[in-house]
JSON list of C-alpha atoms in Angstrom, two decimals:
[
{"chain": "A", "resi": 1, "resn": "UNK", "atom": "CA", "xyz": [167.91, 296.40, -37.83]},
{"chain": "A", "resi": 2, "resn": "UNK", "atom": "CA", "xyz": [167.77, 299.30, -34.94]},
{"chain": "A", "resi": 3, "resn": "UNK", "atom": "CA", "xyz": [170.86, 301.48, -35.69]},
{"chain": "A", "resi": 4, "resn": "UNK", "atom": "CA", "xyz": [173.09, 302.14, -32.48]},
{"chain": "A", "resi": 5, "resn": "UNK", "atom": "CA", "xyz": [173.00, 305.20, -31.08]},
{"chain": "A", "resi": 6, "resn": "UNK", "atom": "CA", "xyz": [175.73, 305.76, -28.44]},
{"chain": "A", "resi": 7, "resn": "UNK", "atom": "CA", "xyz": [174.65, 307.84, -24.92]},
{"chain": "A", "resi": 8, "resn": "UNK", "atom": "CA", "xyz": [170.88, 307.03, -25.19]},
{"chain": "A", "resi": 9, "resn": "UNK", "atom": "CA", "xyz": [170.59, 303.99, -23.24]},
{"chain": "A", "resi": 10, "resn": "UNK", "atom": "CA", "xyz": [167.07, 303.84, -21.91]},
{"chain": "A", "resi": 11, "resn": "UNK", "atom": "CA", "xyz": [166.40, 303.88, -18.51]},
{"chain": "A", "resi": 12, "resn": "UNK", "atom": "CA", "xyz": [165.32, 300.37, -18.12]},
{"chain": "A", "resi": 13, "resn": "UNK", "atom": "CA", "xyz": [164.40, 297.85, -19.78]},
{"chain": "A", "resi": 14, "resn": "UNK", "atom": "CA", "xyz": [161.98, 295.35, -19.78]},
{"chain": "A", "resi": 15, "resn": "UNK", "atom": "CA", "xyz": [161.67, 291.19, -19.93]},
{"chain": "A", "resi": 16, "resn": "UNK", "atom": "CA", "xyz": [160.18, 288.04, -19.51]},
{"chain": "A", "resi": 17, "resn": "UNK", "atom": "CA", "xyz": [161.71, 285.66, -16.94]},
{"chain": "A", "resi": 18, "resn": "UNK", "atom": "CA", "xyz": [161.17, 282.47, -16.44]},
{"chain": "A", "resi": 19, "resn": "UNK", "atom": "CA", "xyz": [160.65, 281.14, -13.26]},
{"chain": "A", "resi": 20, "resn": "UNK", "atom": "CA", "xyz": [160.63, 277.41, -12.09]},
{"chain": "A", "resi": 21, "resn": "UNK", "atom": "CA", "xyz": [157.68, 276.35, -10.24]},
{"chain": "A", "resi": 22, "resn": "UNK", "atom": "CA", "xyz": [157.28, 273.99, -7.41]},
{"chain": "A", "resi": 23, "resn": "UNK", "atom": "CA", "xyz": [155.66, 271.50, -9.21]},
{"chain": "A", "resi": 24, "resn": "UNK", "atom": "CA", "xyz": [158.51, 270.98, -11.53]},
{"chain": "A", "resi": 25, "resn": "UNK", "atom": "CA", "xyz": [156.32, 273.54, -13.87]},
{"chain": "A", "resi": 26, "resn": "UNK", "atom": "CA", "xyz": [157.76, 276.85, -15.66]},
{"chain": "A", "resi": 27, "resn": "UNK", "atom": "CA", "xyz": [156.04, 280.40, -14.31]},
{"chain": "A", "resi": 28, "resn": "UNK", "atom": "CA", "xyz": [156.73, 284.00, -15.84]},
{"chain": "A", "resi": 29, "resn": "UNK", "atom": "CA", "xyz": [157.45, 287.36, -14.48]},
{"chain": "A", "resi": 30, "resn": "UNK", "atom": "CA", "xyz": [157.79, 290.50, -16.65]},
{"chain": "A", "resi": 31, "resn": "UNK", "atom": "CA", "xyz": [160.18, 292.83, -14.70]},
{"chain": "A", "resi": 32, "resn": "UNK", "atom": "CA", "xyz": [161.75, 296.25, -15.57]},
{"chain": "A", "resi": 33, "resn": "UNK", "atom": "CA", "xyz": [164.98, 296.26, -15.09]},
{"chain": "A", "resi": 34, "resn": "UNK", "atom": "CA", "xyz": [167.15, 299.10, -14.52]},
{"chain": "A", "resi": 35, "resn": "UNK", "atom": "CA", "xyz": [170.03, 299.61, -16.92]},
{"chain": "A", "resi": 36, "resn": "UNK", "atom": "CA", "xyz": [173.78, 299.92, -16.15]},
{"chain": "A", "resi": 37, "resn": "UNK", "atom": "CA", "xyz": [176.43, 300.51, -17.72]},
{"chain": "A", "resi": 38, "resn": "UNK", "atom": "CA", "xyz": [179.01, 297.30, -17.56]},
{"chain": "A", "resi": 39, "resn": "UNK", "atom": "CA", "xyz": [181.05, 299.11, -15.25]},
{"chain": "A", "resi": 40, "resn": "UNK", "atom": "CA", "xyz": [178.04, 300.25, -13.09]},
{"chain": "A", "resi": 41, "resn": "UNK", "atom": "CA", "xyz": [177.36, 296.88, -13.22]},
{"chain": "A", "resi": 42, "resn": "UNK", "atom": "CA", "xyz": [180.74, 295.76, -11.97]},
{"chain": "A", "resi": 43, "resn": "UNK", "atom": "CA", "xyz": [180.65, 298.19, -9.10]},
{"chain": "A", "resi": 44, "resn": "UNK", "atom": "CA", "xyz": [177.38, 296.93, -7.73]},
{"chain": "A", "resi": 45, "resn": "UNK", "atom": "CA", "xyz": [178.63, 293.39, -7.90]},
{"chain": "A", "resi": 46, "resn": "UNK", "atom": "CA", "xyz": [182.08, 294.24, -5.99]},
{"chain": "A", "resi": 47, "resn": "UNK", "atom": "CA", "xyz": [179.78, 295.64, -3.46]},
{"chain": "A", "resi": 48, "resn": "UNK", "atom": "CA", "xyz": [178.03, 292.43, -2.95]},
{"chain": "A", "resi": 49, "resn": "UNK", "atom": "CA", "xyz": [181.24, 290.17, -3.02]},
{"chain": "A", "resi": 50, "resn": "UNK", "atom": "CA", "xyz": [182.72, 292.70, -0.63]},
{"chain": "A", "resi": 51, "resn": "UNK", "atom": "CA", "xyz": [179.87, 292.62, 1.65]},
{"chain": "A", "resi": 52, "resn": "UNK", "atom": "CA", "xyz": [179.80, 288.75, 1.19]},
{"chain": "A", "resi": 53, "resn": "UNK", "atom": "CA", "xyz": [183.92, 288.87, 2.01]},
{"chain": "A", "resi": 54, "resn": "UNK", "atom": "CA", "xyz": [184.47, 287.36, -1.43]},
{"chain": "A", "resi": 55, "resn": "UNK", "atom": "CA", "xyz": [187.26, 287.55, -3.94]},
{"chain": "A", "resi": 56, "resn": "UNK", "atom": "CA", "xyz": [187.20, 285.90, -7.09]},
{"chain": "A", "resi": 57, "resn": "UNK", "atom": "CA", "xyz": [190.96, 284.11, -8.25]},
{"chain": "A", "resi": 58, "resn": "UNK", "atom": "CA", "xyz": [191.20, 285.25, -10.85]},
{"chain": "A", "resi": 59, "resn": "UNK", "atom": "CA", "xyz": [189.62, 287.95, -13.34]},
{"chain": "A", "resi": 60, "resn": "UNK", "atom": "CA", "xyz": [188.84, 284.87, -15.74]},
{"chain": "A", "resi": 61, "resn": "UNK", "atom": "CA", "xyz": [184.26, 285.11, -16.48]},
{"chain": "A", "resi": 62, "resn": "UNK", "atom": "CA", "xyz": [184.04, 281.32, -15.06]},
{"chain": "A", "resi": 63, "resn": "UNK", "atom": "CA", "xyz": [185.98, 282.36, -12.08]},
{"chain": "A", "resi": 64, "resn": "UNK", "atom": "CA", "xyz": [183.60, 285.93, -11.47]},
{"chain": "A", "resi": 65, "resn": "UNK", "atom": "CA", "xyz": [180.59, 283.96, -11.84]},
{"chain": "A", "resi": 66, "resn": "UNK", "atom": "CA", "xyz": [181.27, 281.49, -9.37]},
{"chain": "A", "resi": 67, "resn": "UNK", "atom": "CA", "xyz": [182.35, 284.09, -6.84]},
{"chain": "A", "resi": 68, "resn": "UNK", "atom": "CA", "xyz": [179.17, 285.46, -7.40]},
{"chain": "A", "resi": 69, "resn": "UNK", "atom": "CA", "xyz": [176.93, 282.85, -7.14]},
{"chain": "A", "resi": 70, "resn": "UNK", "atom": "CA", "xyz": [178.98, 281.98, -3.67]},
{"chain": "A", "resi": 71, "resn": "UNK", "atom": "CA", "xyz": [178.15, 285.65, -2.52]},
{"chain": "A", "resi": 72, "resn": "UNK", "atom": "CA", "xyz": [174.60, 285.40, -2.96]},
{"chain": "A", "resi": 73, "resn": "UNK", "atom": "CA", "xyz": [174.69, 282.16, -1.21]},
{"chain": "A", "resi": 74, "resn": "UNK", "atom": "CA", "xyz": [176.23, 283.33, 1.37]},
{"chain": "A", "resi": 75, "resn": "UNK", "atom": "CA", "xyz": [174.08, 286.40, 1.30]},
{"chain": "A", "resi": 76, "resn": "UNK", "atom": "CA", "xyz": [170.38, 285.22, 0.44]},
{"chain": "A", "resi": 77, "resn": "UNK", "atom": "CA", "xyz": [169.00, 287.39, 3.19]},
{"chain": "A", "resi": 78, "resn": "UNK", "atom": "CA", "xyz": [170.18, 289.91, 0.88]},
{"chain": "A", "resi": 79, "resn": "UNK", "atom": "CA", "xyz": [168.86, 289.08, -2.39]},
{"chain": "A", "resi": 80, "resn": "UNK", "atom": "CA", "xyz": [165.59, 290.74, -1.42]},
{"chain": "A", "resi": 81, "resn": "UNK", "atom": "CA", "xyz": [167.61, 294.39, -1.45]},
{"chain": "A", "resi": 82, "resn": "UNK", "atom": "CA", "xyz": [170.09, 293.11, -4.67]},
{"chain": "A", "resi": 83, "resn": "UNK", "atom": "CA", "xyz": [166.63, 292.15, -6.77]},
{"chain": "A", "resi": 84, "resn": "UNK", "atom": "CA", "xyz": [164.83, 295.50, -5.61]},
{"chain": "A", "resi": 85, "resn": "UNK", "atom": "CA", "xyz": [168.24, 297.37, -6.33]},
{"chain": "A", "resi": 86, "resn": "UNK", "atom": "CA", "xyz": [168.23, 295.88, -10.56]},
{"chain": "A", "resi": 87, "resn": "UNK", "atom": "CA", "xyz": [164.58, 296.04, -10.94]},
{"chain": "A", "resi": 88, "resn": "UNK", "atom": "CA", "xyz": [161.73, 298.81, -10.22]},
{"chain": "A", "resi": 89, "resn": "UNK", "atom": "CA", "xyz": [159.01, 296.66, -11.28]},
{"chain": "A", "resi": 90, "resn": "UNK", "atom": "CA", "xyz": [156.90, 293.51, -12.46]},
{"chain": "A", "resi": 91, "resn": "UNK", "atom": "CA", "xyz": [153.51, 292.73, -13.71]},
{"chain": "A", "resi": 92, "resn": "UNK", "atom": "CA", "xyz": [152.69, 290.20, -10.74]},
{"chain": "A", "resi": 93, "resn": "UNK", "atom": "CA", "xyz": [149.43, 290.90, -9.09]},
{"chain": "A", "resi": 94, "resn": "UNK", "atom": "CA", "xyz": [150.84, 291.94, -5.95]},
{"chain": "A", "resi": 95, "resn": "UNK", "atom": "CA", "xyz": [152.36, 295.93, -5.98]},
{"chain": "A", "resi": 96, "resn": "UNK", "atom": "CA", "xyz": [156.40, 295.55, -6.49]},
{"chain": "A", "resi": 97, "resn": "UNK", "atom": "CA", "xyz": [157.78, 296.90, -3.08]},
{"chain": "A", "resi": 98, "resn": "UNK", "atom": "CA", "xyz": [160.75, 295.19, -0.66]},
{"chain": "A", "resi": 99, "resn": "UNK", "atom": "CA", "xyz": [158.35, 293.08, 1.13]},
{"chain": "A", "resi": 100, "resn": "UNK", "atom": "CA", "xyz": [156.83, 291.75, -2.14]},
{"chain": "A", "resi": 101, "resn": "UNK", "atom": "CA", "xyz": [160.08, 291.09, -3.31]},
{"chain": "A", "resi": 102, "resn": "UNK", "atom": "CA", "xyz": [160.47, 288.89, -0.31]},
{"chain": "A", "resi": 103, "resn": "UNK", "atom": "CA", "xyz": [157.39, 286.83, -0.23]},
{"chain": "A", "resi": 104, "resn": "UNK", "atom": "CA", "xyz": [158.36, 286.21, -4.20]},
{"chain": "A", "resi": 105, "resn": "UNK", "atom": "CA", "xyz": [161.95, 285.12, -2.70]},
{"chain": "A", "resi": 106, "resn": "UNK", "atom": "CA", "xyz": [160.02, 282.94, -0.01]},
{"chain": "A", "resi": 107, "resn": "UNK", "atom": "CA", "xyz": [157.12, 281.29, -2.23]},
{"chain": "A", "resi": 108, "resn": "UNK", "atom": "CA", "xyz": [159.74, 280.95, -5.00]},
{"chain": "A", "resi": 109, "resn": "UNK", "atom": "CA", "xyz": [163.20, 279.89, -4.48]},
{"chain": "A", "resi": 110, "resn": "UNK", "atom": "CA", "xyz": [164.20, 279.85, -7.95]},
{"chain": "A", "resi": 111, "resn": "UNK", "atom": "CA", "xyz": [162.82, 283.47, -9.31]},
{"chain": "A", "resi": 112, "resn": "UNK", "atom": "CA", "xyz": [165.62, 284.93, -6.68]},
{"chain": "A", "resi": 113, "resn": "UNK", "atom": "CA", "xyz": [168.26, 283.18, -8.50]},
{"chain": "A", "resi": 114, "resn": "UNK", "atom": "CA", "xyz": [166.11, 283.73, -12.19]},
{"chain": "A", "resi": 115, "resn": "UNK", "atom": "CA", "xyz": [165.88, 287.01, -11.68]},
{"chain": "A", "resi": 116, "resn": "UNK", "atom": "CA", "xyz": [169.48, 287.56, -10.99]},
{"chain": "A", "resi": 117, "resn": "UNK", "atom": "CA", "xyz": [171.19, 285.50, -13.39]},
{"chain": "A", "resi": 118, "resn": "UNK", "atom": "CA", "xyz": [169.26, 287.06, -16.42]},
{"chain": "A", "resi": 119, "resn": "UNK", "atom": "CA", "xyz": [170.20, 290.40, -14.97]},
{"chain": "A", "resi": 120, "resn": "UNK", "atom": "CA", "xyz": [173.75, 290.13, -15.01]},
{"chain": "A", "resi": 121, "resn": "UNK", "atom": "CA", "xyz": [173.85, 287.97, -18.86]},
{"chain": "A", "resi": 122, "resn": "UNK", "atom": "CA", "xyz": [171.57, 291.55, -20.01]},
{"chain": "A", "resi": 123, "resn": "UNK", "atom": "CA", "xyz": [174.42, 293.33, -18.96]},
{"chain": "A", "resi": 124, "resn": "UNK", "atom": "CA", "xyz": [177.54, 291.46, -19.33]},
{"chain": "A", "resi": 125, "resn": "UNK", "atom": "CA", "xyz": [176.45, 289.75, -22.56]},
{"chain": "A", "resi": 126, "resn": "UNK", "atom": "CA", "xyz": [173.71, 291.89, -23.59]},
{"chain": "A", "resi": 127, "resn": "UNK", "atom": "CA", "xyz": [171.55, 288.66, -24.47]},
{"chain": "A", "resi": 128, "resn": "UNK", "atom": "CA", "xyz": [167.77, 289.48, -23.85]},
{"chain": "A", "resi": 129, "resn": "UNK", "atom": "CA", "xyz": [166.63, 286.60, -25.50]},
{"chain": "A", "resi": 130, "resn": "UNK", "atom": "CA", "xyz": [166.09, 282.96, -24.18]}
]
């Protein structure tokens, strides 16, 4: 077992997300995430319910995570600049950049939302695993 050592979070971190497929199929993505402190990670969301014009009612998980999901609804042009502002790269074959990130958005519905959700479990729950 890895012994915790506190102040020496790494940079990023790496994993594996699963994205559904057109065809009803699973795909993958590898992305490197960039790490945050729960309270950095708190800020950035307020920022995007702000922008969004969201508050949640109460401070209850269920009720943050549904105010979320309605911000990014309500702000899917924006989940091009949210996914490059988590993640600073991926092993697809096309170069990670803002307009990449957009075609993946486009020619993927669900890796937007994939690549989201798993973010914000990594740092609220720390849970890495499927």
């Amino acid at each position: 077992m890895a012994k915790i050592k506190l102040g020496s979070a790494a940079k990023n971190f790496p994993v594996t997300i699963k994205v559904p497929m057109l065809d009803g199929t699973e795909g993958a993505v590898k992305v490197s995430y960039i790490y945050r402190t729960r309270t950095a990670f708190g800020e950035l969301i307020d920022g995007l319910m702000n922008a969004a014009g969201l508050k949640p009612a109460s401070t209850d998980d269920a009720d943050i995570k549904a105010t979320l999901a309605q911000a990014m609804e309500r702000t899917i042009e924006n989940n091009a600049d949210y996914i490059c502002s988590v993640i600073d790269g991926w092993d697809l074959d096309v170069e990670f950049s803002r307009q990449a990130v957009e075609q993946l958005c486009n020619e993927f519905p669900g890796a937007a939302i994939a690549i989201m959700e798993r973010y914000r479990v990594a740092i609220t729950e720390g849970r890495l695993g499927n």
